[in-house]
Amino acid sequence: MAKENQCHVAIILCDMTRAFDLCNHNVLEKKLEHIGIRGPSLKLMLDFLRQRHQCVAINNGRTKSDSGNIDIGVPQGSSLANLCFLIQVNDLPKIVNGEMYIFADDACDIINANTIPSLENIIASEICRLQGWFTANGLVLNLHKTQVMHICLGGRPPRPLSVNVDGAVLPQVNSTKFLGVTLDAALKWNVHIDVVCGKLSGACFALSRLARILPHQQLRTSYFSLFHSVMCYGLEFWGTAAEWQRVFILQKRAVRIISYAPHGTPARQLFINTNIMTLTSQYLFYIIKYIRKNIHLFPIKTFKSSRITQKHKNMLDSTCCRLAKSNKTVSIAGPGIYNKLPDNIKNIENDLTFHSQLKKWLTRNAFYDIPCASLTPIHTYTNKYE
């Protein structure tokens, strides 16, 4: 909401040098004790990490180097090693003033300020805090690869940020990849959709080749593996972007392929026949699931008139924001979408049954447009998106 308050927003994308390999065992031991892991459990975890050796073997193992001790780092490839590293960095958000988001060794710090000079000073201060924490915990923050992205939602872009820390100038980027999602400074998602469309085009090619040898059921399974998994990743964020239909066009191509239908065949009935949700239906499915799970966070709408029908009771209230991008976010647009659900689905108490019935309803209606104010069934739409 910082942009709603006309603040300048920047994202610091931290780059950790050899993050898993530099995990300090002594620091980790203290943190394990601090969170309550002691006695035999602590000894078991430390035995897993310590007294490890490694060597280099060549010529099919006939020639080996001398064995070397490994006294730092967590071995990658096991769930316990990942847990140890997460415990190592778990207190990182507590030392920064911004909003820190961490997943494994990927971390970003979101900060805001009223003016650009203030933003530059805060970035430099945050970097110093991060450097101090990384040094104290035996890790290394690579300043040459740590990036800054200044969020600008429209109009003329502001002057480039200038942040110098210990003689290193932090590079400013207009787009970057974080957790598999390509973010751009304008939050238009064009760059991410370009990447997604490239992958989906390759998936369509693979499906077209598989269609020559596989029956329908196996081909449908391949669709979910090759195409659906890529299309749905991060859909909650970019599902309302201006160029979302580029992805939808590729999805219709994929559905025609697995249905053995010629090019140009209307795809609406194919979605229903194959029991596959359209891109829009999948987006709505994620949004409604989120609202249902966090329904306690949204207040009930109040009406001035006392003559309220049963249909309008228990409707969720939503806030109208100044920026168009804010009105498209899950927390703002979600309640309005949830309110338009049919009562027979909305009133289901069991979550598993709710998800099942919601999925069937969205698949059966095969939405083609992302609605703003209503969830009108697709059969009332025009055929312009066939």
XYZ file of C-alpha atoms in Angstrom:
386
model
C 0.000 0.000 0.000
C 3.031 2.295 -0.037
C 2.292 3.325 -3.637
C -1.253 4.180 -2.573
C 0.297 6.699 -0.186
C 2.411 8.096 -3.049
C 5.646 6.773 -1.569
C 8.696 5.614 -3.516
C 9.205 1.846 -3.282
C 12.349 -0.161 -3.968
C 13.264 -3.824 -3.709
C 16.693 -5.011 -2.585
C 17.378 -8.442 -4.073
C 20.088 -10.047 -1.965
C 22.648 -12.401 -3.475
C 24.240 -14.842 -1.039
C 27.648 -16.173 -2.015
C 27.724 -19.983 -1.713
C 24.929 -19.784 0.831
C 24.593 -23.478 1.738
C 28.345 -24.082 1.644
C 29.172 -21.328 4.165
C 26.654 -22.200 6.872
C 28.542 -21.930 10.200
C 27.986 -24.962 12.424
C 28.724 -23.125 15.679
C 26.220 -20.369 14.888
C 23.649 -22.946 13.832
C 24.164 -24.868 17.097
C 23.336 -21.764 19.140
C 20.242 -21.069 17.057
C 19.041 -24.654 17.436
C 19.412 -24.380 21.199
C 17.590 -21.048 21.161
C 14.509 -22.538 19.487
C 14.428 -25.466 21.921
C 16.352 -28.256 20.164
C 18.669 -29.657 22.833
C 20.054 -32.916 24.141
C 20.079 -36.012 21.894
C 18.095 -34.246 19.158
C 20.709 -31.483 18.924
C 23.559 -33.995 18.966
C 21.929 -35.984 16.160
C 21.608 -32.922 13.946
C 25.182 -31.793 14.640
C 26.533 -35.294 13.941
C 24.762 -35.100 10.585
C 26.627 -31.869 9.755
C 30.079 -32.345 11.282
C 33.006 -34.688 10.635
C 32.415 -34.845 6.909
C 35.145 -35.443 4.358
C 35.378 -35.126 0.623
C 37.801 -35.949 -2.163
C 37.952 -35.733 -5.938
C 37.970 -38.972 -7.955
C 38.853 -39.347 -11.639
C 39.414 -42.248 -14.034
C 36.326 -44.091 -12.774
C 37.508 -43.784 -9.181
C 40.952 -45.231 -9.762
C 42.666 -41.937 -8.939
C 41.632 -39.962 -5.860
C 42.852 -36.814 -4.188
C 43.659 -36.564 -0.497
C 40.599 -36.439 1.733
C 39.748 -32.974 3.112
C 37.688 -32.087 6.176
C 34.487 -30.052 5.791
C 33.877 -27.912 8.869
C 31.282 -25.520 7.405
C 28.215 -25.772 5.215
C 25.177 -28.025 5.042
C 25.089 -30.905 2.538
C 22.517 -30.215 -0.130
C 20.123 -32.894 -1.290
C 18.358 -33.767 1.964
C 15.362 -32.238 3.730
C 17.321 -31.950 6.988
C 19.997 -29.814 5.323
C 17.348 -27.446 3.980
C 15.762 -27.214 7.421
C 19.128 -26.366 8.984
C 19.736 -23.567 6.514
C 16.239 -22.152 7.052
C 16.875 -22.071 10.804
C 20.179 -20.310 10.096
C 18.495 -17.434 8.214
C 15.157 -17.418 10.070
C 15.988 -14.324 12.155
C 17.160 -12.234 9.192
C 13.832 -10.337 8.794
C 14.096 -9.099 12.395
C 17.141 -6.910 11.749
C 15.812 -4.932 8.767
C 13.352 -2.039 8.696
C 11.617 -3.128 5.487
C 9.542 -6.186 4.625
C 11.840 -9.171 4.133
C 10.760 -12.233 2.145
C 12.967 -15.345 2.217
C 12.797 -18.724 0.558
C 15.961 -20.805 1.026
C 18.844 -18.624 -0.227
C 16.601 -16.173 -2.131
C 15.840 -13.031 -0.136
C 14.410 -9.623 -0.956
C 13.830 -6.547 1.180
C 10.996 -4.153 0.235
C 11.419 -0.592 1.494
C 9.687 2.724 0.910
C 10.291 6.440 1.510
C 8.662 9.759 0.732
C 11.494 11.055 -1.497
C 14.146 9.510 -3.703
C 17.101 10.838 -1.628
C 15.489 9.368 1.493
C 15.003 6.092 -0.349
C 18.692 5.997 -1.322
C 19.734 6.632 2.291
C 17.432 3.886 3.566
C 18.778 1.435 0.983
C 22.362 2.164 2.072
C 21.358 1.753 5.714
C 19.575 -1.530 4.996
C 22.586 -2.872 3.121
C 24.825 -2.064 6.094
C 22.410 -3.891 8.403
C 22.363 -6.874 6.080
C 26.139 -6.930 5.790
C 26.496 -6.892 9.566
C 24.057 -9.766 9.977
C 25.682 -11.850 7.230
C 29.148 -11.325 8.733
C 27.970 -12.242 12.235
C 26.331 -15.414 10.930
C 29.237 -16.616 8.809
C 27.579 -15.846 5.459
C 28.596 -13.483 2.668
C 26.456 -10.862 0.926
C 27.734 -10.331 -2.621
C 27.357 -6.577 -3.221
C 28.329 -6.867 -6.878
C 25.352 -9.152 -7.581
C 22.891 -7.692 -5.077
C 20.408 -5.666 -7.138
C 18.005 -2.794 -6.542
C 14.744 -2.309 -8.436
C 12.824 0.959 -8.166
C 9.084 0.349 -8.590
C 7.440 2.859 -10.954
C 3.828 2.102 -11.885
C 3.315 4.677 -14.618
C 4.263 7.967 -16.193
C 7.812 9.198 -16.627
C 10.297 6.994 -14.747
C 12.216 8.724 -11.930
C 15.939 9.310 -12.041
C 18.117 6.234 -11.453
C 18.977 5.435 -7.862
C 22.564 5.909 -6.754
C 23.570 3.682 -3.851
C 27.241 3.278 -2.930
C 28.194 0.872 -0.148
C 31.858 0.284 0.721
C 32.918 1.525 -2.708
C 30.530 -0.806 -4.517
C 27.700 0.700 -6.559
C 24.596 -1.457 -6.348
C 23.275 -2.211 -9.854
C 19.732 -1.035 -10.585
C 17.611 -3.277 -12.801
C 14.238 -2.892 -14.494
C 13.402 -6.590 -14.285
C 14.672 -9.557 -12.322
C 13.729 -13.133 -11.491
C 12.711 -13.995 -7.937
C 11.516 -17.486 -7.025
C 10.833 -18.303 -10.666
C 8.732 -15.189 -11.289
C 10.130 -12.386 -13.449
C 9.333 -9.052 -11.810
C 9.486 -5.770 -13.723
C 9.673 -2.268 -12.280
C 6.263 -1.270 -13.695
C 4.563 -4.484 -12.490
C 3.126 -4.989 -15.976
C 4.276 -8.635 -16.089
C 5.131 -8.362 -19.800
C 8.601 -9.812 -19.293
C 7.281 -12.712 -17.221
C 4.562 -13.484 -19.772
C 7.216 -13.469 -22.511
C 9.147 -16.118 -20.572
C 6.017 -18.166 -19.862
C 4.878 -18.040 -23.505
C 8.282 -19.254 -24.628
C 8.043 -22.279 -22.349
C 4.422 -22.961 -23.277
C 5.213 -22.826 -26.993
C 7.785 -25.562 -26.430
C 5.213 -27.548 -24.452
C 2.716 -27.253 -27.328
C 5.344 -28.567 -29.729
C 6.039 -31.529 -27.431
C 2.310 -32.269 -27.113
C 1.874 -32.167 -30.890
C 4.551 -34.829 -31.255
C 3.139 -36.944 -28.430
C -0.325 -36.723 -30.017
C 0.931 -38.969 -32.823
C 1.617 -41.895 -30.512
C -0.385 -41.443 -27.279
C -4.096 -42.021 -26.610
C -6.188 -39.201 -25.195
C -5.908 -40.034 -21.493
C -2.098 -40.252 -21.513
C -1.930 -37.125 -23.675
C -4.110 -35.264 -21.154
C -1.752 -36.359 -18.382
C 1.159 -35.011 -20.428
C -0.691 -31.704 -20.755
C -0.781 -31.264 -16.978
C 2.884 -32.171 -16.707
C 4.282 -30.097 -19.573
C 1.851 -27.211 -19.964
C -0.462 -26.754 -16.979
C 2.301 -26.696 -14.343
C 4.124 -23.892 -16.168
C 0.984 -21.883 -16.933
C -0.313 -21.864 -13.357
C 2.893 -20.911 -11.559
C 2.388 -17.452 -10.045
C -0.952 -17.052 -11.832
C -2.431 -15.185 -8.851
C 0.016 -12.324 -9.512
C -0.035 -11.951 -13.296
C -3.512 -13.322 -14.053
C -4.969 -9.819 -14.547
C -2.065 -8.436 -16.596
C -2.844 -6.720 -19.884
C -1.276 -9.512 -21.962
C -2.804 -12.510 -20.186
C -4.630 -13.536 -23.361
C -1.315 -14.453 -25.012
C -1.078 -17.323 -22.542
C -4.748 -18.174 -23.039
C -4.267 -18.478 -26.809
C -1.503 -21.022 -26.218
C -3.694 -22.920 -23.764
C -6.443 -23.200 -26.369
C -3.854 -24.504 -28.833
C -2.764 -27.132 -26.295
C -6.363 -28.225 -25.626
C -6.996 -28.587 -29.360
C -3.887 -30.762 -29.627
C -4.887 -33.147 -26.830
C -8.439 -33.268 -28.255
C -7.094 -34.100 -31.745
C -9.090 -31.113 -33.029
C -8.068 -29.125 -36.130
C -6.615 -25.638 -35.841
C -9.362 -23.024 -35.468
C -11.850 -25.341 -33.778
C -13.855 -23.448 -31.089
C -12.128 -24.382 -27.852
C -14.885 -23.724 -25.316
C -16.555 -27.111 -25.600
C -13.148 -28.803 -25.755
C -12.318 -27.419 -22.306
C -15.555 -28.834 -20.945
C -15.127 -32.214 -22.674
C -11.568 -32.669 -21.412
C -12.498 -31.453 -17.899
C -9.766 -28.780 -17.980
C -10.231 -25.339 -16.493
C -9.544 -22.351 -18.705
C -6.835 -19.906 -17.694
C -9.489 -17.548 -16.315
C -11.249 -20.300 -14.376
C -7.932 -21.421 -12.926
C -7.173 -17.852 -11.839
C -10.588 -17.556 -10.200
C -10.070 -20.901 -8.487
C -6.865 -19.679 -6.829
C -8.385 -16.339 -5.808
C -11.529 -17.852 -4.305
C -9.498 -20.492 -2.453
C -7.367 -17.733 -0.919
C -10.409 -15.715 0.165
C -12.052 -18.815 1.627
C -8.928 -19.711 3.602
C -8.497 -16.161 4.932
C -12.150 -15.163 5.138
C -11.637 -14.016 8.727
C -9.458 -11.166 7.425
C -12.277 -9.580 5.443
C -15.074 -7.648 7.212
C -18.727 -8.238 6.488
C -20.333 -5.541 4.344
C -22.769 -3.263 6.152
C -25.822 -1.703 4.521
C -27.567 1.531 5.457
C -30.995 0.167 4.595
C -32.604 -2.293 6.948
C -34.424 -4.007 4.067
C -31.678 -6.436 3.132
C -32.537 -9.706 1.476
C -31.114 -13.021 2.601
C -28.980 -13.070 -0.534
C -27.087 -9.936 0.514
C -26.331 -11.053 4.053
C -22.767 -12.065 4.981
C -21.286 -10.387 1.908
C -17.604 -9.524 2.210
C -16.561 -5.890 2.099
C -13.702 -4.675 -0.066
C -11.773 -1.424 -0.269
C -11.594 0.762 -3.346
C -8.058 2.010 -3.970
C -6.648 4.956 -5.865
C -4.473 2.916 -8.227
C -5.908 0.581 -10.854
C -3.215 -2.008 -10.116
C -4.212 -2.056 -6.455
C -7.835 -2.748 -7.374
C -6.675 -5.844 -9.285
C -4.848 -7.385 -6.339
C -6.165 -10.479 -4.595
C -7.013 -8.749 -1.321
C -8.988 -5.964 -3.027
C -10.706 -7.732 -5.945
C -11.079 -11.090 -4.188
C -14.029 -10.265 -1.898
C -16.099 -8.962 -4.817
C -15.445 -12.164 -6.761
C -16.251 -14.327 -3.751
C -19.552 -12.491 -3.203
C -20.753 -13.491 -6.677
C -20.390 -17.221 -6.074
C -23.625 -19.232 -6.208
C -25.110 -19.676 -2.745
C -25.106 -23.470 -3.016
C -21.307 -23.370 -3.298
C -20.613 -20.494 -0.943
C -22.602 -22.101 1.868
C -20.676 -25.393 1.820
C -18.971 -25.729 5.203
C -16.477 -28.499 4.483
C -13.408 -27.058 2.729
C -12.643 -30.164 0.679
C -16.208 -30.342 -0.605
C -16.151 -26.595 -1.277
C -12.988 -26.884 -3.390
C -14.374 -29.870 -5.276
C -17.690 -28.197 -6.102
C -15.986 -24.903 -6.959
C -13.673 -26.668 -9.388
C -16.560 -28.464 -11.064
C -18.519 -25.210 -11.400
C -15.580 -23.304 -12.887
C -14.813 -26.156 -15.300
C -18.424 -26.478 -16.384
C -18.780 -22.734 -17.085
C -15.347 -22.408 -18.777
C -14.853 -18.692 -18.154
C -13.057 -16.826 -20.923
C -12.950 -13.329 -19.401
C -11.635 -12.194 -16.055
C -14.701 -10.545 -14.509
C -14.396 -7.403 -12.442
C -17.823 -7.115 -10.878
C -19.583 -10.398 -11.566
C -19.150 -14.029 -12.375
C -21.568 -14.315 -15.252
C -21.493 -17.835 -16.763
C -19.587 -18.062 -20.005
C -22.588 -18.969 -22.133
C -23.806 -15.379 -21.801
C -20.601 -13.984 -23.289
C -20.019 -13.268 -26.959
C -18.038 -15.645 -29.129
C -15.173 -13.227 -29.827
C -12.694 -15.325 -27.831
C -13.535 -18.700 -29.343
